[in-house]
Amino acid sequence: MKSKKKDIRALSKAQLRDFFVKNGDKAFRGNQVYEWLWNKSLHTFEAMTNISKETREMLEENFVINHIKVDSMQKSNDGTIKNGIKLHDGLVVESVLIPTEKRTTACVSSQVGCSLDCKFCATARLKRMRNLNPDEIYDQVVVIDKQSRLYHNKKLTNIVFMGMGEPLMNYKNVLKSIEMITSPEGLGMSSKRITVSTSGVPKMIKKMADEEVKFNLAVSLHSAIDEVRTSIMPFNTNFPLKDLKESLEYWYAKTKRAITYEYVVWDGINDRKEDIKALVDFCKYVPCKVNLIEYNPIDDGEFQQASNAAINNYISNLEMHDITVNVRRSRGKDIDAACGQLANKS
Ligand code: SAH
């Protein structure tokens, strides 16, 4: 039978304190339990050793602690680890640990499936099944941090919201998860080391700017020409480049933080001179850098990575205009853990 008990981590600290007061205990008890739940990531009430037995039993009667489970784990030759993560309701998302010399990065999912329809992305084919809760995003970071310490002997340094899903279509929960990841009551990580990657939802970018968030913003641009962008990212019809541009200007005016554009160059799609020119022009709107991402094939050969000559053309043109450009090599490709491959074959 499905449990009707409420997930205790859906409660804010204030709500938890209230709960204890209403049950004739001290508000302070709420702080203690909150710390066990988040900072210590406990999965059972029983393990809360500074809480009396009666209180633990009372919690047990009222709540559950939903938590994720590593369902499968694949290790790549390059040290990348891809996890299949089972949620409390049996659905599965993926989270990836990406180690490099200088840092270890967790790539986390924000939705089961995705609400957007990018033609080149494996996750898009799943459609959106549901949003992840804040604790489900938080727990992915906890799991990856443990793996980083265990297999690479160092703690996690960075987090990117580049796994499954569109973070800005699950805005509230993503923000709440970041609040807990950065809070001393949670993991105490720095927001400067967190990047939220979006395909570009103008209204939400403005909202983030208004809320003065402290993390970094990456935008999956892939084309600065509406017609081309709509053909590969159909939702661009509703969120055209003009609106995206305006929201990014707003973001920069409010936060003074540069934006990263993610960009894949495909053969016959965005490898023409005018594509490059459009990108160079787009880059003039706000301070930014461009990450050219290697294309990770997802199946039928509809999309092919452009030639090295075409990519070099992009690089030289961007550099000529003093735009910083990095070429991002894929990690974990042999285990389908690279960008856009999550959900491929699973
Ligand atoms: N929805 C968010 C985050 C998830 S996708 C976003 O769109 O940014 C993370 C990154 O992988 C995005 O830049 C996306 O465009 C890119 N991507 C998707 N499929 C890809 C593929 N097959 N090869 C390379 N990059 C891909």
Coordinates of C-alpha atoms and ligand atoms in Angstrom, one line a residue:
M1 CA 0.0 0.0 0.0
K2 CA 1.2 3.5 -0.9
S3 CA 2.2 5.5 2.2
K4 CA 0.1 8.6 2.9
K5 CA 2.7 10.0 5.1
K6 CA 4.3 13.2 4.1
D7 CA 7.9 13.5 3.0
I8 CA 9.5 15.4 5.9
R9 CA 12.0 17.1 3.6
A10 CA 9.1 18.9 1.9
L11 CA 8.9 21.0 5.1
S12 CA 10.8 24.2 5.6
K13 CA 12.8 24.7 8.8
A14 CA 10.1 27.0 10.0
Q15 CA 7.4 24.4 9.3
L16 CA 9.3 21.8 11.1
R17 CA 9.8 24.0 14.1
D18 CA 6.0 24.7 14.1
F19 CA 5.3 21.0 13.9
F20 CA 7.2 20.4 17.1
V21 CA 5.6 23.3 18.9
K22 CA 2.2 22.1 17.9
N23 CA 3.1 18.7 19.3
G24 CA 4.1 20.1 22.7
D25 CA 7.9 20.0 22.1
K26 CA 10.4 22.8 21.7
A27 CA 10.9 24.6 18.4
F28 CA 14.6 23.9 18.8
R29 CA 13.8 20.2 18.2
G30 CA 13.0 21.2 14.6
N31 CA 16.5 22.6 14.1
Q32 CA 18.0 19.4 15.3
V33 CA 15.9 17.2 13.0
Y34 CA 16.5 19.6 10.1
E35 CA 20.2 19.2 10.6
W36 CA 20.0 15.4 10.5
L37 CA 17.8 15.5 7.4
W38 CA 20.0 17.9 5.3
N39 CA 23.5 18.4 6.7
K40 CA 23.8 14.8 7.8
S41 CA 21.6 13.3 5.0
L42 CA 20.1 10.7 7.2
H43 CA 17.6 8.3 5.7
T44 CA 16.0 7.0 8.9
F45 CA 14.6 8.6 12.0
E46 CA 16.1 5.9 14.1
A47 CA 19.6 7.1 13.4
M48 CA 18.9 10.6 14.9
T49 CA 20.8 9.9 18.1
N50 CA 20.1 13.1 20.0
I51 CA 16.4 12.8 19.6
S52 CA 14.4 10.8 22.2
K53 CA 12.9 7.5 21.2
E54 CA 9.3 8.8 21.7
T55 CA 10.0 11.7 19.4
R56 CA 11.5 9.5 16.8
E57 CA 8.5 7.2 16.9
M58 CA 6.2 10.2 16.6
L59 CA 8.1 11.3 13.5
E60 CA 7.9 7.8 12.1
E61 CA 4.1 7.9 12.5
N62 CA 3.8 11.2 10.7
F63 CA 6.5 11.3 8.0
V64 CA 8.7 9.4 5.6
I65 CA 12.2 10.4 4.5
N66 CA 12.1 9.9 0.8
H67 CA 15.5 9.3 -0.6
I68 CA 17.2 8.3 -3.9
K69 CA 19.1 5.1 -4.5
V70 CA 22.0 4.4 -6.9
D71 CA 20.4 1.8 -9.1
S72 CA 23.2 1.4 -11.6
M73 CA 26.7 2.8 -11.9
Q74 CA 29.0 2.8 -14.9
K75 CA 32.6 3.9 -15.0
S76 CA 34.2 5.3 -18.0
N77 CA 37.8 4.9 -19.1
D78 CA 38.3 8.6 -18.4
G79 CA 37.1 8.3 -14.8
T80 CA 33.6 9.6 -15.5
I81 CA 30.9 7.8 -13.5
K82 CA 27.3 7.7 -14.7
N83 CA 24.7 6.8 -12.1
G84 CA 21.2 5.6 -12.8
I85 CA 19.3 7.0 -9.8
K86 CA 16.1 5.5 -8.6
L87 CA 13.6 7.9 -7.1
H88 CA 11.1 6.9 -4.3
D89 CA 8.4 6.3 -6.9
G90 CA 10.6 4.0 -9.1
L91 CA 11.3 6.5 -11.8
V92 CA 15.0 6.8 -12.8
V93 CA 17.1 9.8 -13.6
E94 CA 20.8 10.1 -14.3
S95 CA 23.6 11.9 -12.6
V96 CA 27.2 12.1 -13.7
L97 CA 30.6 12.6 -11.9
I98 CA 33.1 14.2 -14.1
P99 CA 36.7 14.4 -12.7
T100 CA 39.4 16.5 -14.2
E101 CA 42.8 17.4 -12.8
K102 CA 41.6 20.7 -11.3
R103 CA 38.1 19.9 -10.3
T104 CA 35.4 17.3 -9.9
T105 CA 32.0 18.2 -11.2
A106 CA 28.6 16.8 -10.5
C107 CA 26.2 16.9 -13.5
V108 CA 22.7 16.7 -12.0
S109 CA 19.2 16.2 -13.3
S110 CA 16.3 18.5 -12.6
Q111 CA 13.4 16.7 -14.2
V112 CA 12.5 13.1 -15.1
G113 CA 12.6 13.4 -18.9
C114 CA 12.3 16.9 -20.3
S115 CA 9.6 19.3 -21.2
L116 CA 11.5 20.7 -24.2
D117 CA 12.0 19.1 -27.6
C118 CA 15.6 19.7 -28.7
K119 CA 16.0 17.5 -31.7
F120 CA 19.6 16.5 -30.9
C121 CA 19.1 15.5 -27.3
A122 CA 18.3 12.0 -26.0
T123 CA 16.4 13.2 -22.9
A124 CA 13.9 15.1 -25.1
R125 CA 12.6 11.8 -26.4
L126 CA 11.4 10.8 -23.0
K127 CA 9.1 13.8 -22.6
R128 CA 8.6 15.2 -19.2
M129 CA 7.4 12.8 -16.6
R130 CA 7.7 14.9 -13.5
N131 CA 9.8 17.5 -11.8
L132 CA 12.3 16.5 -9.2
N133 CA 11.8 17.7 -5.7
P134 CA 14.5 19.8 -4.0
D135 CA 15.7 16.8 -1.9
E136 CA 16.0 14.6 -5.0
I137 CA 18.3 17.2 -6.6
Y138 CA 20.2 17.7 -3.3
D139 CA 20.7 13.9 -2.9
Q140 CA 22.3 13.6 -6.3
V141 CA 25.0 16.0 -5.1
V142 CA 25.4 14.0 -1.9
V143 CA 25.8 10.8 -3.8
I144 CA 28.3 12.2 -6.3
D145 CA 30.4 13.9 -3.6
K146 CA 30.7 10.5 -1.8
Q147 CA 31.8 8.9 -5.1
S148 CA 34.3 11.7 -5.7
R149 CA 35.9 11.1 -2.3
L150 CA 35.8 7.3 -2.6
Y151 CA 37.1 6.9 -6.2
H152 CA 39.1 10.1 -6.7
N153 CA 40.2 11.0 -3.2
K154 CA 38.8 14.5 -3.4
K155 CA 35.6 16.2 -2.6
L156 CA 33.2 17.6 -5.1
T157 CA 34.1 21.1 -6.3
N158 CA 31.5 22.0 -8.9
I159 CA 27.9 21.4 -9.9
V160 CA 26.3 21.8 -13.2
F161 CA 22.6 21.5 -13.9
M162 CA 23.2 19.9 -17.3
G163 CA 21.7 16.5 -16.6
M164 CA 18.2 15.5 -17.6
G165 CA 15.5 18.2 -17.8
E166 CA 15.2 22.0 -18.1
P167 CA 16.0 23.5 -14.7
L168 CA 14.0 26.7 -15.4
M169 CA 10.9 24.7 -16.0
N170 CA 11.3 23.4 -12.5
Y171 CA 12.4 26.7 -11.1
K172 CA 11.1 26.7 -7.6
N173 CA 12.6 23.3 -6.7
V174 CA 15.9 24.0 -8.4
L175 CA 16.3 27.2 -6.5
K176 CA 15.3 25.5 -3.2
S177 CA 17.9 22.7 -3.9
I178 CA 20.6 25.3 -4.5
E179 CA 19.6 27.1 -1.4
M180 CA 20.2 23.8 0.6
I181 CA 23.4 22.9 -1.3
T182 CA 24.9 26.3 -0.5
S183 CA 23.5 26.7 3.0
P184 CA 25.7 25.8 6.0
E185 CA 22.7 23.7 7.2
G186 CA 23.1 21.7 4.0
L187 CA 26.4 21.1 2.1
G188 CA 27.8 24.6 2.5
M189 CA 29.1 24.7 -1.1
S190 CA 29.8 28.0 -2.9
S191 CA 27.2 29.2 -5.4
K192 CA 30.1 30.5 -7.5
R193 CA 30.8 26.9 -8.3
I194 CA 27.3 26.1 -9.4
T195 CA 26.1 26.6 -13.0
V196 CA 22.5 26.4 -14.1
S197 CA 22.2 25.5 -17.8
T198 CA 19.1 26.5 -19.6
S199 CA 17.9 26.3 -23.2
G200 CA 16.7 29.9 -22.5
V201 CA 13.4 30.7 -20.9
P202 CA 13.4 34.5 -20.9
K203 CA 10.8 35.1 -18.3
M204 CA 12.6 32.8 -15.8
I205 CA 16.0 34.3 -16.6
K206 CA 14.6 37.7 -15.6
K207 CA 13.0 36.3 -12.5
M208 CA 16.4 34.8 -11.4
A209 CA 18.0 38.2 -12.0
D210 CA 15.4 39.9 -9.9
E211 CA 16.0 37.4 -7.1
E212 CA 19.7 38.2 -7.3
V213 CA 20.8 34.6 -7.4
K214 CA 24.5 34.0 -7.0
F215 CA 25.2 31.1 -9.3
N216 CA 26.4 31.1 -12.9
L217 CA 24.2 31.0 -15.9
A218 CA 24.8 29.0 -19.1
V219 CA 22.6 29.2 -22.1
S220 CA 22.4 26.4 -24.7
L221 CA 22.4 28.6 -27.8
H222 CA 23.4 26.4 -30.7
S223 CA 22.3 29.1 -33.2
A224 CA 21.8 32.8 -33.2
I225 CA 19.5 32.7 -36.1
D226 CA 15.8 32.2 -35.3
E227 CA 15.0 30.0 -38.2
V228 CA 17.9 27.6 -37.6
R229 CA 17.4 27.6 -33.9
T230 CA 13.7 26.8 -34.2
S231 CA 14.5 23.9 -36.6
I232 CA 16.7 22.2 -33.9
M233 CA 15.0 23.6 -30.8
P234 CA 11.4 24.0 -31.7
F235 CA 10.4 25.8 -28.5
N236 CA 12.4 28.7 -29.9
T237 CA 9.2 29.7 -31.6
N238 CA 7.7 30.6 -28.2
F239 CA 11.0 32.1 -26.8
P240 CA 12.6 33.8 -29.8
L241 CA 16.2 35.1 -29.8
K242 CA 14.9 38.7 -29.4
D243 CA 13.3 37.8 -26.1
L244 CA 16.3 35.7 -25.0
K245 CA 18.7 38.6 -25.8
E246 CA 16.5 41.0 -23.8
S247 CA 16.4 38.7 -20.8
L248 CA 20.2 38.2 -20.9
E249 CA 20.8 42.0 -21.0
Y250 CA 18.5 42.2 -18.0
W251 CA 20.4 39.4 -16.2
Y252 CA 23.7 41.2 -16.8
A253 CA 22.5 44.6 -15.7
K254 CA 21.3 43.1 -12.4
T255 CA 24.0 40.5 -11.7
K256 CA 27.0 41.8 -13.5
R257 CA 27.9 38.2 -14.2
A258 CA 29.0 37.0 -17.6
I259 CA 27.1 34.3 -19.5
T260 CA 28.3 31.1 -21.0
Y261 CA 26.9 30.1 -24.3
E262 CA 26.9 26.4 -25.1
Y263 CA 27.2 25.7 -28.7
V264 CA 27.5 22.6 -30.9
V265 CA 28.5 22.9 -34.5
W266 CA 26.7 20.5 -36.8
D267 CA 27.4 19.6 -40.4
G268 CA 25.0 21.4 -42.8
I269 CA 23.0 23.0 -39.9
N270 CA 25.0 25.8 -38.4
D271 CA 28.4 25.7 -40.1
R272 CA 27.9 28.5 -42.6
K273 CA 29.6 31.9 -42.6
E274 CA 26.3 33.6 -41.7
D275 CA 25.9 31.3 -38.7
I276 CA 29.3 32.4 -37.4
K277 CA 28.5 36.0 -38.0
A278 CA 25.2 35.7 -36.2
L279 CA 26.9 34.2 -33.1
V280 CA 29.6 36.9 -33.1
D281 CA 26.9 39.5 -33.2
F282 CA 24.9 37.8 -30.5
C283 CA 28.0 37.7 -28.3
K284 CA 28.2 41.5 -28.4
Y285 CA 25.1 42.0 -26.4
V286 CA 26.4 41.0 -23.0
P287 CA 29.8 39.9 -21.6
C288 CA 30.1 36.2 -22.3
K289 CA 32.2 33.3 -23.3
V290 CA 31.4 30.4 -25.7
N291 CA 31.9 26.7 -25.0
L292 CA 32.0 24.8 -28.2
I293 CA 30.7 21.3 -27.2
E294 CA 31.5 18.2 -29.0
Y295 CA 28.4 16.6 -30.5
N296 CA 27.5 13.2 -28.9
P297 CA 25.6 11.2 -31.4
I298 CA 22.3 9.9 -30.1
D299 CA 21.3 7.6 -32.9
D300 CA 20.0 7.9 -36.4
G301 CA 22.7 10.1 -37.9
E302 CA 20.4 13.0 -38.5
F303 CA 23.0 15.2 -36.8
Q304 CA 26.7 15.0 -37.5
Q305 CA 29.4 17.0 -35.8
A306 CA 30.8 19.6 -38.3
S307 CA 34.3 19.2 -39.7
N308 CA 37.3 20.4 -37.8
A309 CA 37.7 23.1 -40.5
A310 CA 34.2 24.5 -39.7
I311 CA 34.9 24.4 -36.0
N312 CA 38.2 26.2 -36.4
N313 CA 36.4 28.8 -38.4
Y314 CA 34.2 29.5 -35.5
I315 CA 37.1 29.6 -33.1
S316 CA 39.2 32.0 -35.3
N317 CA 36.2 34.3 -35.9
L318 CA 35.2 34.5 -32.2
E319 CA 38.8 35.1 -31.2
M320 CA 39.2 37.8 -33.8
H321 CA 36.4 39.6 -32.0
D322 CA 38.0 39.0 -28.6
I323 CA 35.3 36.6 -27.5
T324 CA 36.6 33.8 -25.2
V325 CA 36.0 30.4 -26.7
N326 CA 36.7 27.0 -25.2
V327 CA 36.4 23.7 -26.9
R328 CA 34.8 21.2 -24.6
R329 CA 35.8 17.6 -25.2
S330 CA 33.2 15.0 -24.3
R331 CA 33.7 13.0 -21.2
G332 CA 32.2 9.6 -20.5
K333 CA 31.2 9.1 -24.1
D334 CA 31.9 5.3 -23.9
I335 CA 29.2 4.9 -21.3
D336 CA 26.6 7.4 -22.8
A337 CA 27.2 9.8 -20.0
A338 CA 28.1 12.8 -22.2
C339 CA 25.9 15.8 -22.7
G340 CA 22.6 15.0 -24.4
Q341 CA 23.2 11.2 -24.1
L342 CA 21.4 10.7 -20.8
A343 CA 18.5 8.3 -21.3
N344 CA 20.1 7.0 -24.5
K345 CA 19.6 3.2 -24.5
S346 CA 18.1 3.1 -21.1
Ligands
SAH1 N1 17.9 21.8 -20.5 C1 19.2 22.4 -20.1 C2 20.2 21.4 -19.5 C3 20.3 20.0 -20.0 S1 21.2 19.8 -21.5 C4 19.8 23.1 -21.4 O1 19.3 22.9 -22.4 O2 20.8 23.7 -21.2 C5 22.9 20.2 -21.2 C6 23.7 20.6 -22.4 O3 23.9 19.5 -23.4 C7 23.0 21.6 -23.3 O4 23.8 22.6 -23.7 C8 22.5 20.9 -24.5 O5 22.2 21.7 -25.5 C9 23.6 19.9 -24.7 N2 23.3 18.8 -25.5 C10 22.1 18.1 -25.6 N3 22.2 17.1 -26.4 C11 23.5 17.0 -26.8 C12 24.2 16.1 -27.7 N4 23.6 15.1 -28.2 N5 25.5 16.4 -27.8 C13 26.1 17.4 -27.2 N6 25.5 18.3 -26.4 C14 24.2 18.1 -26.2

